[in-house]
mmCIF file of C-alpha atoms and ligand atoms in Angstrom:
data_model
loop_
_atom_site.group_PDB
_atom_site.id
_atom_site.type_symbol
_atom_site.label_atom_id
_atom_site.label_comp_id
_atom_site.label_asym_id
_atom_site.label_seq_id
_atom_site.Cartn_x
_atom_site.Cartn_y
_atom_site.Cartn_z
ATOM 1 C CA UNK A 97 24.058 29.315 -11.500
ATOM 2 C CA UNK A 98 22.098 31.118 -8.864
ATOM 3 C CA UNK A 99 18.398 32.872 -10.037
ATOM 4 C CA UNK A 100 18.549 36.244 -8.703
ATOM 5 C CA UNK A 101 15.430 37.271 -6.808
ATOM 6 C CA UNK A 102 14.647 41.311 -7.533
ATOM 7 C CA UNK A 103 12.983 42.891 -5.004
ATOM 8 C CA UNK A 104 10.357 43.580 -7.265
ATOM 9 C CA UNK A 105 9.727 39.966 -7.405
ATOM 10 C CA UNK A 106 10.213 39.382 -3.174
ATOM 11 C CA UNK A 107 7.285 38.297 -1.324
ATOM 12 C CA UNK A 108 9.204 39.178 2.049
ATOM 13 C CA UNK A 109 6.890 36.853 4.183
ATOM 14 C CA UNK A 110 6.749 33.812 1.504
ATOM 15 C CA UNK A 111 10.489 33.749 1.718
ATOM 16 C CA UNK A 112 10.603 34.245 5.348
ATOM 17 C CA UNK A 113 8.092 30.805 5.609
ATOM 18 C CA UNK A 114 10.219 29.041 2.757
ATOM 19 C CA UNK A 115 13.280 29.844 4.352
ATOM 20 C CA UNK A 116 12.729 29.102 7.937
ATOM 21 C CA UNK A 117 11.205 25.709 6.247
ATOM 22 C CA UNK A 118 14.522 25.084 4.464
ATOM 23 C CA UNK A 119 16.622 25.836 7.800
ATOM 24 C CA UNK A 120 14.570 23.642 9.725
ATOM 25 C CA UNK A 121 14.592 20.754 7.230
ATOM 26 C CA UNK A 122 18.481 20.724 6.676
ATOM 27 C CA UNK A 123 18.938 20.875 10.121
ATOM 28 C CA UNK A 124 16.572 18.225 11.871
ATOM 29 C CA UNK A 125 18.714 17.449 14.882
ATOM 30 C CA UNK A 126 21.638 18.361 14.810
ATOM 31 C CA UNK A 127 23.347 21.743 15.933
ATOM 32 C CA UNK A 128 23.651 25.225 13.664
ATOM 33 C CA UNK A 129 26.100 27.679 14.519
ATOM 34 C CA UNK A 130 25.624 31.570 13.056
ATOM 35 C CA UNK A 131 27.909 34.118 13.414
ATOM 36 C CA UNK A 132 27.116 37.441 13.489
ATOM 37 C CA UNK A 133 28.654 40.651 12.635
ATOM 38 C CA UNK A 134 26.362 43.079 12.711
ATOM 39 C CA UNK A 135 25.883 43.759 8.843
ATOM 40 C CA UNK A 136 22.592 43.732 7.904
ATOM 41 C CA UNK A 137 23.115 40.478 5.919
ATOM 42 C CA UNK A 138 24.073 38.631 9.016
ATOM 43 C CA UNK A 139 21.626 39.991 10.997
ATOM 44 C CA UNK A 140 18.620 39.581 8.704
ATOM 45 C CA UNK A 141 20.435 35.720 9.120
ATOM 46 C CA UNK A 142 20.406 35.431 12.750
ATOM 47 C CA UNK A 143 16.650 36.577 12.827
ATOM 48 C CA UNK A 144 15.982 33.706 10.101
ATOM 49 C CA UNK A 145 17.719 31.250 11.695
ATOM 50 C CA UNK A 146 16.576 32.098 14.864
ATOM 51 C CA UNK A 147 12.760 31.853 13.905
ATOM 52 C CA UNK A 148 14.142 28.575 12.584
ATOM 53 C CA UNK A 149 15.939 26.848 14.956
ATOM 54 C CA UNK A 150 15.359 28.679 19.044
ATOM 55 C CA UNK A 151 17.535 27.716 20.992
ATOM 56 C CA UNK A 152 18.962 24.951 18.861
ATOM 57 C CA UNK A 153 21.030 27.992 17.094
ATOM 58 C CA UNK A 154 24.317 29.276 18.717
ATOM 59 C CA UNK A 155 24.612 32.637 17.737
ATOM 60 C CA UNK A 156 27.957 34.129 18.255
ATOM 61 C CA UNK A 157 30.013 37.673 17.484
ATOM 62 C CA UNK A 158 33.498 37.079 16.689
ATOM 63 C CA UNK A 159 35.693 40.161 17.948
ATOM 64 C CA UNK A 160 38.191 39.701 15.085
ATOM 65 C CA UNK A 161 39.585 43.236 16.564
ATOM 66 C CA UNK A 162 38.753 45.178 13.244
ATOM 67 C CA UNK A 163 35.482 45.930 14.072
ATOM 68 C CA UNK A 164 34.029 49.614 14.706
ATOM 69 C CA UNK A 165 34.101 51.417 17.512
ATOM 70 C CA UNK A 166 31.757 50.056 20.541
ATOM 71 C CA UNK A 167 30.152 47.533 17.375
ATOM 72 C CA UNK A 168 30.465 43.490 19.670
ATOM 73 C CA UNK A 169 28.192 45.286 22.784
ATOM 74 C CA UNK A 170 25.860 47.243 20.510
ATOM 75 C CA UNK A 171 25.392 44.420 18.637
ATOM 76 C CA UNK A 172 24.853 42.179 21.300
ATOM 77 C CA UNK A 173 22.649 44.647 23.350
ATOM 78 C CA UNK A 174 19.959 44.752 19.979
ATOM 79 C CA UNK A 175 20.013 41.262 19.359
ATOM 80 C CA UNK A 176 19.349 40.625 23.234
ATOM 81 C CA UNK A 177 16.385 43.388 23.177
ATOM 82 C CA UNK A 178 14.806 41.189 20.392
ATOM 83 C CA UNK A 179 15.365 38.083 22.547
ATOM 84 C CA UNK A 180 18.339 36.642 20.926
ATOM 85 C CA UNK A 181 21.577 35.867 22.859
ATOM 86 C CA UNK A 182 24.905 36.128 21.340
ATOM 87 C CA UNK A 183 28.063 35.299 22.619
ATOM 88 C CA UNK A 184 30.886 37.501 21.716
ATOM 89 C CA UNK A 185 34.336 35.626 21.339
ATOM 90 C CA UNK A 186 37.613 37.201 21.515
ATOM 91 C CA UNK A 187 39.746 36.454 18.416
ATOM 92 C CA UNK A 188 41.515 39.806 18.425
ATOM 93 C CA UNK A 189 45.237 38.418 18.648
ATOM 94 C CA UNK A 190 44.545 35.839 16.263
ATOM 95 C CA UNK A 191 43.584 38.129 13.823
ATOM 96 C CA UNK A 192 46.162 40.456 14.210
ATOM 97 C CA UNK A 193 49.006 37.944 13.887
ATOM 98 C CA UNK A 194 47.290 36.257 10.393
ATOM 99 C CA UNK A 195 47.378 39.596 9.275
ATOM 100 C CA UNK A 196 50.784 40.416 10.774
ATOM 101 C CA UNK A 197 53.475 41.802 7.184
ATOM 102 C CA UNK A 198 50.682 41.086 4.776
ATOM 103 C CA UNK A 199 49.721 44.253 1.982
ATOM 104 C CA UNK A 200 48.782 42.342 -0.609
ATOM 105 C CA UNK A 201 44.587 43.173 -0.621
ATOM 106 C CA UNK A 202 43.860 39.549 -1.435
ATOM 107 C CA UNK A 203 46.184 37.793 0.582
ATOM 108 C CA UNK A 204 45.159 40.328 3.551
ATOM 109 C CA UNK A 205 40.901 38.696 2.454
ATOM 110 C CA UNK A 206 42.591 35.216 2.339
ATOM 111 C CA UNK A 207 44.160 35.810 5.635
ATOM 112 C CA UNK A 208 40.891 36.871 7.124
ATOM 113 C CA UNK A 209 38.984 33.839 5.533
ATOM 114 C CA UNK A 210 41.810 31.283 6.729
ATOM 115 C CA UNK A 211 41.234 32.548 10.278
ATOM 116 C CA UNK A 212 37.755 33.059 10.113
ATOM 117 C CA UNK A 213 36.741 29.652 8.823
ATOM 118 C CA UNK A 214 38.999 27.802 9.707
ATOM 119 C CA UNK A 215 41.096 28.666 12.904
ATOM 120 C CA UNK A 216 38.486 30.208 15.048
ATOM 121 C CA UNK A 217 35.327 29.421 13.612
ATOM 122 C CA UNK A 218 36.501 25.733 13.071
ATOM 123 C CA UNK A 219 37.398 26.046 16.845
ATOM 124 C CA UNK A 220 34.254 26.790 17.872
ATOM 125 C CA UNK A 221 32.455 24.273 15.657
ATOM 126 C CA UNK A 222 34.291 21.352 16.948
ATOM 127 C CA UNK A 223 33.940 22.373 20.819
ATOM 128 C CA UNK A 224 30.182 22.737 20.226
ATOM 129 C CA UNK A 225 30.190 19.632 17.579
ATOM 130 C CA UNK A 226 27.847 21.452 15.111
ATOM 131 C CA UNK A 227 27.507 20.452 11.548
ATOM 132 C CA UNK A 228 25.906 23.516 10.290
ATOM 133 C CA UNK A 229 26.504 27.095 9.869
ATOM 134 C CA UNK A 230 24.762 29.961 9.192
ATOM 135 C CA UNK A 231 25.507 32.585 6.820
ATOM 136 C CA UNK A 232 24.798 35.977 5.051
ATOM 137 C CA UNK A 233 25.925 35.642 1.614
ATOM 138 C CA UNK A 234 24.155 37.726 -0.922
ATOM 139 C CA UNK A 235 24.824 37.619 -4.447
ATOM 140 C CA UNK A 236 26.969 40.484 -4.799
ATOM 141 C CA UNK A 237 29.549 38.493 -2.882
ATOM 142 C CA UNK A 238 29.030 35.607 -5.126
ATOM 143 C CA UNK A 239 29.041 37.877 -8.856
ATOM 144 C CA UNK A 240 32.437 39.796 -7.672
ATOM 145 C CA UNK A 241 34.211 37.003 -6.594
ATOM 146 C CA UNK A 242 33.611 34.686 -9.395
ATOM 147 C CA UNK A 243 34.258 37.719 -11.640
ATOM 148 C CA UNK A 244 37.520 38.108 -9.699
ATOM 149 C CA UNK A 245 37.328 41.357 -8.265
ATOM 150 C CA UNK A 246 37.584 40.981 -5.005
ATOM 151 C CA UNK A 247 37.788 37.084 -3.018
ATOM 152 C CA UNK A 248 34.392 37.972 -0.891
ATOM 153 C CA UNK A 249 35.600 36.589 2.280
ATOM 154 C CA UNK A 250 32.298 34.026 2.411
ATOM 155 C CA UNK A 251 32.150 32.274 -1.110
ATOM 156 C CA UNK A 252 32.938 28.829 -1.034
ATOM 157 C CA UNK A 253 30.792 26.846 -3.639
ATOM 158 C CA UNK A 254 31.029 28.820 -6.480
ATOM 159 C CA UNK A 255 34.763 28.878 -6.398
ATOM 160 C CA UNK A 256 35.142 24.728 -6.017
ATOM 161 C CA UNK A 257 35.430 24.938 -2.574
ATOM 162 C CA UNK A 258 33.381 21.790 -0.407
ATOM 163 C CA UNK A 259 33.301 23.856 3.303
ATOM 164 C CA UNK A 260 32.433 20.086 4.586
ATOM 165 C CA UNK A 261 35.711 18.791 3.558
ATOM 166 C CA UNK A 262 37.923 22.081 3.858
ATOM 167 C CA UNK A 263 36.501 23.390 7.479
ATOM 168 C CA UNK A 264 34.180 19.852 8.510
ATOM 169 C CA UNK A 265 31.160 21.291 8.326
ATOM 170 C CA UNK A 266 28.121 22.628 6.001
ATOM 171 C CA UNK A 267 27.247 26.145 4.959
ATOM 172 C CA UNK A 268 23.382 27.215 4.312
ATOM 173 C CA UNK A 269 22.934 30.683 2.982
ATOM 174 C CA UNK A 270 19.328 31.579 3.067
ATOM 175 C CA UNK A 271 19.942 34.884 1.391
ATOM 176 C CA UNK A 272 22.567 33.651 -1.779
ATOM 177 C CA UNK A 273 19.580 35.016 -4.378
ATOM 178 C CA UNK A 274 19.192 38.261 -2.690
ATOM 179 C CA UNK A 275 20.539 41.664 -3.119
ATOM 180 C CA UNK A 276 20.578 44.339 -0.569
ATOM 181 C CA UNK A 277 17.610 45.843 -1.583
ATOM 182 C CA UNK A 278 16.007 42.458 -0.836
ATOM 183 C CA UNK A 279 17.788 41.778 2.224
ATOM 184 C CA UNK A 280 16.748 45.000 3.772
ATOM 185 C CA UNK A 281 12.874 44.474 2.754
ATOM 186 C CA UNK A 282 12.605 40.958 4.094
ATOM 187 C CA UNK A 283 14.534 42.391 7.501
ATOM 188 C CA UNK A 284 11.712 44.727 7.822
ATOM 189 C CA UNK A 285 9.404 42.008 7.461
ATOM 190 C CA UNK A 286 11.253 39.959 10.140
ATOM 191 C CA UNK A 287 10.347 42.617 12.958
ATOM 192 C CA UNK A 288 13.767 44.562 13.025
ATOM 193 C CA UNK A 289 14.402 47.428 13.971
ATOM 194 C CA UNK A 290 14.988 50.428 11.234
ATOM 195 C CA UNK A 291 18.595 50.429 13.076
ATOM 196 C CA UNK A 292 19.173 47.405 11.964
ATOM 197 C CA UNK A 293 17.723 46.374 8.764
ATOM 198 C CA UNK A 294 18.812 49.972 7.329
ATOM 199 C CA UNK A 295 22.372 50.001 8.524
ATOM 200 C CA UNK A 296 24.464 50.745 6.053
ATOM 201 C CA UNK A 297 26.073 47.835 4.605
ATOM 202 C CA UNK A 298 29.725 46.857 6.348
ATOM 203 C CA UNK A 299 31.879 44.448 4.682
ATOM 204 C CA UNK A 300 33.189 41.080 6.177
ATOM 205 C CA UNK A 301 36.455 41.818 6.462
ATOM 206 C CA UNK A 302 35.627 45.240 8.074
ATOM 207 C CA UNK A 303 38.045 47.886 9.147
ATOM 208 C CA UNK A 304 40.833 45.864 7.016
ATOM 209 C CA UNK A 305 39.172 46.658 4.002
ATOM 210 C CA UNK A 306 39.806 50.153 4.434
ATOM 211 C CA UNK A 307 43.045 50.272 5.717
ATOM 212 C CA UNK A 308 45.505 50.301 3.035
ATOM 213 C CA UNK A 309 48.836 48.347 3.148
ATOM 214 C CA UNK A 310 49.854 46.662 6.514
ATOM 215 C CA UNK A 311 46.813 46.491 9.437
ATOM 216 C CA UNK A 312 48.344 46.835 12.217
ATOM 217 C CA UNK A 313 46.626 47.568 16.103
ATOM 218 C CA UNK A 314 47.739 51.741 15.234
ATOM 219 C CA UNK A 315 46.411 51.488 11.674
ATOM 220 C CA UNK A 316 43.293 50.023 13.360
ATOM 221 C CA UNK A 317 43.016 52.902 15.664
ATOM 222 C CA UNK A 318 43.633 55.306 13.526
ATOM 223 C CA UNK A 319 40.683 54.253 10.730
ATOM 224 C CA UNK A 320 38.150 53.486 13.414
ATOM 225 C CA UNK A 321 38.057 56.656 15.197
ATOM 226 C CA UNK A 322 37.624 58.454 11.232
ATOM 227 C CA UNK A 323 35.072 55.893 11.039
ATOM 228 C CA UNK A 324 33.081 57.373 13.754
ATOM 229 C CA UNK A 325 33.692 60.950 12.873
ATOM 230 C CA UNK A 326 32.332 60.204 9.616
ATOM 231 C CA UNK A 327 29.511 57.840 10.311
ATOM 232 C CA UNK A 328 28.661 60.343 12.702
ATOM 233 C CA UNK A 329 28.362 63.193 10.328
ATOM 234 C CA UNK A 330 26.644 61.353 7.667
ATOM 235 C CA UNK A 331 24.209 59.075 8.940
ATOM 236 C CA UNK A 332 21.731 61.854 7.654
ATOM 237 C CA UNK A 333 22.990 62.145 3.945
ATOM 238 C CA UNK A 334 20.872 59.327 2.667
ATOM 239 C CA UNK A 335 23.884 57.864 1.375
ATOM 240 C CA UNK A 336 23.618 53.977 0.393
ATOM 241 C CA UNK A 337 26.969 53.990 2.354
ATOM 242 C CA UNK A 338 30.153 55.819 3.741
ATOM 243 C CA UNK A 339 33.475 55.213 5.291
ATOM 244 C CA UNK A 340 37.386 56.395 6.239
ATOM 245 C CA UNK A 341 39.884 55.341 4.101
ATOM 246 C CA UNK A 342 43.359 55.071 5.687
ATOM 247 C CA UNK A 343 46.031 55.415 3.295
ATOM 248 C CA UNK A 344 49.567 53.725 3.289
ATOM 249 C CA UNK A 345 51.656 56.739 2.841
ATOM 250 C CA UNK A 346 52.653 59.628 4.863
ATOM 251 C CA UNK A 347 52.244 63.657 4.030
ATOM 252 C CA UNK A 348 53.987 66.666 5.297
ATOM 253 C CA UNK A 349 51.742 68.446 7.080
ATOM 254 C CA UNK A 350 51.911 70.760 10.082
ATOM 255 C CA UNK A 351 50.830 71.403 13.404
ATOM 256 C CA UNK A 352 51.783 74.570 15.766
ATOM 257 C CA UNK A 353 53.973 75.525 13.913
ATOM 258 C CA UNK A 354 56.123 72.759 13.114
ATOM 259 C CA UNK A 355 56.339 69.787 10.338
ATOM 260 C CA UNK A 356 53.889 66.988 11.495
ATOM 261 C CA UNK A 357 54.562 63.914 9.119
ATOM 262 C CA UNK A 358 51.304 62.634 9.108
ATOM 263 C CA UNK A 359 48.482 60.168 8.445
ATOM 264 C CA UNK A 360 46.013 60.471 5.231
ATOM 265 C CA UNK A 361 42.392 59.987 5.613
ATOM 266 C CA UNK A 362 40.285 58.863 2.149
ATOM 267 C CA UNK A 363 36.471 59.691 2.635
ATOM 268 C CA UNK A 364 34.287 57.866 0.641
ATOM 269 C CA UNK A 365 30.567 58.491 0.163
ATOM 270 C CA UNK A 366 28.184 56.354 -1.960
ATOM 271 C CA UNK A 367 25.273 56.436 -3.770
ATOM 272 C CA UNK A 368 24.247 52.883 -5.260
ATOM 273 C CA UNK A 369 21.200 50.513 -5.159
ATOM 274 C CA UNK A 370 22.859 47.328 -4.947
ATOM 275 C CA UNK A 371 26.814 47.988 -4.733
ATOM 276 C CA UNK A 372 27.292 46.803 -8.371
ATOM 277 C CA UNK A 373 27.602 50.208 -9.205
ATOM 278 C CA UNK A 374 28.095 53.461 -7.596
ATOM 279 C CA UNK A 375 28.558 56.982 -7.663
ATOM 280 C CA UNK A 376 30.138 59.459 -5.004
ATOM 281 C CA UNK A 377 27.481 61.769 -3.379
ATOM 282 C CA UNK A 378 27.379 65.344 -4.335
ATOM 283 C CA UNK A 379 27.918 66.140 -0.473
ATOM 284 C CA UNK A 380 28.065 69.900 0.862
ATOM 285 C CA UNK A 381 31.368 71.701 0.263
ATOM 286 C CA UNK A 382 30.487 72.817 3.695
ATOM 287 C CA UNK A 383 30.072 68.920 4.673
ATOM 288 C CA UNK A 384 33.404 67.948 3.257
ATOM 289 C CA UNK A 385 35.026 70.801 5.589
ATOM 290 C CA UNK A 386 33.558 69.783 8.390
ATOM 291 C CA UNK A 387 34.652 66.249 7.798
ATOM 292 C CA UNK A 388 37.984 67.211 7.529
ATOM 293 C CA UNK A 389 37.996 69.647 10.202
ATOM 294 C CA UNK A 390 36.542 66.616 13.149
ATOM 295 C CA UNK A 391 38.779 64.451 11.190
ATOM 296 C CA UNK A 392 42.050 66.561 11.777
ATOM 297 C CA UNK A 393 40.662 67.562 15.620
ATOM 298 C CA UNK A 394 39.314 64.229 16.931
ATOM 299 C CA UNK A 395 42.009 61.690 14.980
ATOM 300 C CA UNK A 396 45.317 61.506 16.392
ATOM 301 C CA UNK A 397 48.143 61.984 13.223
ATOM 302 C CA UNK A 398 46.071 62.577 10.506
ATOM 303 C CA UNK A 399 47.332 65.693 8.444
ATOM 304 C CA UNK A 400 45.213 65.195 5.526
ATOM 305 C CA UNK A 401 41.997 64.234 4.436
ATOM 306 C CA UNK A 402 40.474 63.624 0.886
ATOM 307 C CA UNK A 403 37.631 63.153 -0.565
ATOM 308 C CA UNK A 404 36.594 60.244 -3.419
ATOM 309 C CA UNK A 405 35.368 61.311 -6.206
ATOM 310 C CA UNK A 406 35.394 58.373 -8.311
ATOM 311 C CA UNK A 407 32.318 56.242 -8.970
ATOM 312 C CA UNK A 408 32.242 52.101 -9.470
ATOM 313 C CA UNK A 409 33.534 51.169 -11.783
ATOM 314 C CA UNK A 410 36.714 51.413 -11.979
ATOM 315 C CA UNK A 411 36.738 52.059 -8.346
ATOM 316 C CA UNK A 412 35.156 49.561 -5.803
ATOM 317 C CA UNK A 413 33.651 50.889 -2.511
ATOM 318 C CA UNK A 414 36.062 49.338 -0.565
ATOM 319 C CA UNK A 415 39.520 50.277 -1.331
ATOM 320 C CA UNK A 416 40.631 47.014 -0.235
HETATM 321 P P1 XMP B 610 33.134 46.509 -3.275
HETATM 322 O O1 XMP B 610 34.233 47.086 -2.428
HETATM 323 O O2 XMP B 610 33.477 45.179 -3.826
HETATM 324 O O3 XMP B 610 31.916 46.270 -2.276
HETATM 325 O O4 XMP B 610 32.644 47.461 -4.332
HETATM 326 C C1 XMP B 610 30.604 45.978 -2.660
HETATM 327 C C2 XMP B 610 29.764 45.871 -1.399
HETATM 328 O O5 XMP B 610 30.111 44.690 -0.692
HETATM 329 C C3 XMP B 610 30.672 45.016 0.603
HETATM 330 N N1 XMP B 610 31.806 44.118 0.757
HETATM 331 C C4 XMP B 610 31.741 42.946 1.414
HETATM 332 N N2 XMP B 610 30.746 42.364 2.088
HETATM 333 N N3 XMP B 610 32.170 40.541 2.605
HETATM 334 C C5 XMP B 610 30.959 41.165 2.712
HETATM 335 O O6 XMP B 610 30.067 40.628 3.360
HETATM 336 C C6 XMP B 610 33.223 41.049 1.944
HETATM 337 O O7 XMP B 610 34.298 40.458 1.876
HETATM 338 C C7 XMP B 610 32.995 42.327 1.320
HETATM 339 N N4 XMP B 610 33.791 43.144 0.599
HETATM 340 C C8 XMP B 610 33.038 44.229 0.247
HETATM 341 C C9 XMP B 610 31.043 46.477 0.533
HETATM 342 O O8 XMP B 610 31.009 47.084 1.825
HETATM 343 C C10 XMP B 610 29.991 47.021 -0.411
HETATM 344 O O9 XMP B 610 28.781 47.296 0.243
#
């Protein structure tokens, strides 16, 4: 059972102190690897462990290929600007072929994990012959996985699983009592930037949670150009988070004149404090339009676009 620590309880620079203590400790000499994604979990991670560890900490970006637009140099170009070096790894193709004739939502997480942990990130770990890794699970990944919703691609423990004897080596999650709230406040107190530590939250699996059925390179495409049309649109709202659905089935739809069997694009805007619930925004009729409108123009075979009006529960934010 894991105490949850509210953010009305966080002293942002006690943890920081305990935790960089605690990294340091279960270290001692050996070698920590942390992979980052960008998230704000992950990030708020690499800052901890690199306040930790220096140079002892091998920080590295795995492009798994679902990742937004531009996301392994951005990423990479922050993190350098605050003096940490990453190392961005091409995994695309092995991604692509775990996730090669798989629909199944779960099995398409597992698929992710299995190549994640254990493939590439296993890989790594045994050419670099750390014992340790870094990561940025919060405990909203821990309650919906254990309650079965959805297998949060980075709970291990609390399902039975010993990472030592599945992938050979140990996990330490600085931020397991945390929710975002939290996460974000004791990012602020680690020095990063409002770019970062405010992001809007992006899941572990990334574009595959939003792409429904199949993922394939297209489907990848496809989602991650709506993705920028509609981060682009809404980074104002205030919104605790928003994304592009891509759905599974086709629509008639038309296009100068003639039928245009096309692609249909799910918007999703939230507002939440901690992702256990949440409710669509009340956007702008005049918003939605022009969502739909750079939607249709700027993604290639997309004839329709919705928009979510469901809140959590019985939705999730992810449709995946
Ligand atoms: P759901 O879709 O379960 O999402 O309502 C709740 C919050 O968690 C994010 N999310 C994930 N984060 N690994 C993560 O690190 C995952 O596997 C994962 N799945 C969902 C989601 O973006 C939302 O903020």
């Amino acid at each position: 059972m894991i105490t949850e620590l509210k953010l009305l309880d966080l002293n942002a620079g006690k943890f920081i102190d305990e935790k960089v203590s605690e990294i340091t400790d279960a270290v001692g000499d050996g070698i920590a690897i942390n992979a980052l994604s960008g998230g704000v979990d992950s990030s708020v991670v690499t800052m901890l462990g690199h306040r930790a560890l220096g140079k002892k900490l091998r920080t590295v970006f795995i492009q798994n290929g679902l990742m937004r637009e531009g996301e392994p140099d951005m990423v990479a170009g922050m993190f350098r600007k605050l003096g940490v070096e990453i190392e961005i790894i091409d995994a695309r193709s092995e991604f692509l072929d775990a996730l090669k004739g798989i629909t199944d939502p779960e099995m398409k997480r597992e698929a992710i994990t299995q190549t994640f942990y254990k493939k590439v990130f296993g890989r790594i770990v045994r050419e670099s012959r750390a014992n340790y890794l870094l990561q940025g699970t919060i405990l909203t990944d821990v309650d919906e996985t254990v309650a079965g919703i959805k297998r949060q691609h980075n709970v291990f423990a609390q399902l039975g699983i010993d990472p030592q004897e599945t992938f050979g080596y140990q996990i330490i999650e600085p931020l397991i009592q945390l929710r975002k709230d939290s996460v974000r406040a004791v990012g602020k107190a680690l020095g990063l930037p409002e770019e970062i530590f405010a992001r809007i939250p992006f899941p572990g699996p990334a574009l595959a949670s939003r792409i429904i059925g199949e993922v394939t390179e297209e489907k990848l495409t496809v989602v991650r150009k709506a993705t920028s049309v509609v981060e682009k649109l809404l980074c104002e709202s205030d919104a605790f988070q928003y994304m592009a659905i891509l759905h599974d089935d086709r629509v008639t739809g038309m296009r100068e004149g003639k039928r245009d069997f096309g692609r249909q694009i799910e918007v999703r805007c939230w507002n939440s404090i901690d992702a256990r619930t949440a409710t669509p925004t009340k956007l702008p009729f005049e918003m939605l339009e022009k969502l739909a409108g750079d939607i249709i123009n700027e993604v290639p075979g997309v004839v329709s676009v919705t928009y979510n009006i469901t809140s959590k529960p019985p939705s999730t934010i992810e449709a995946v």
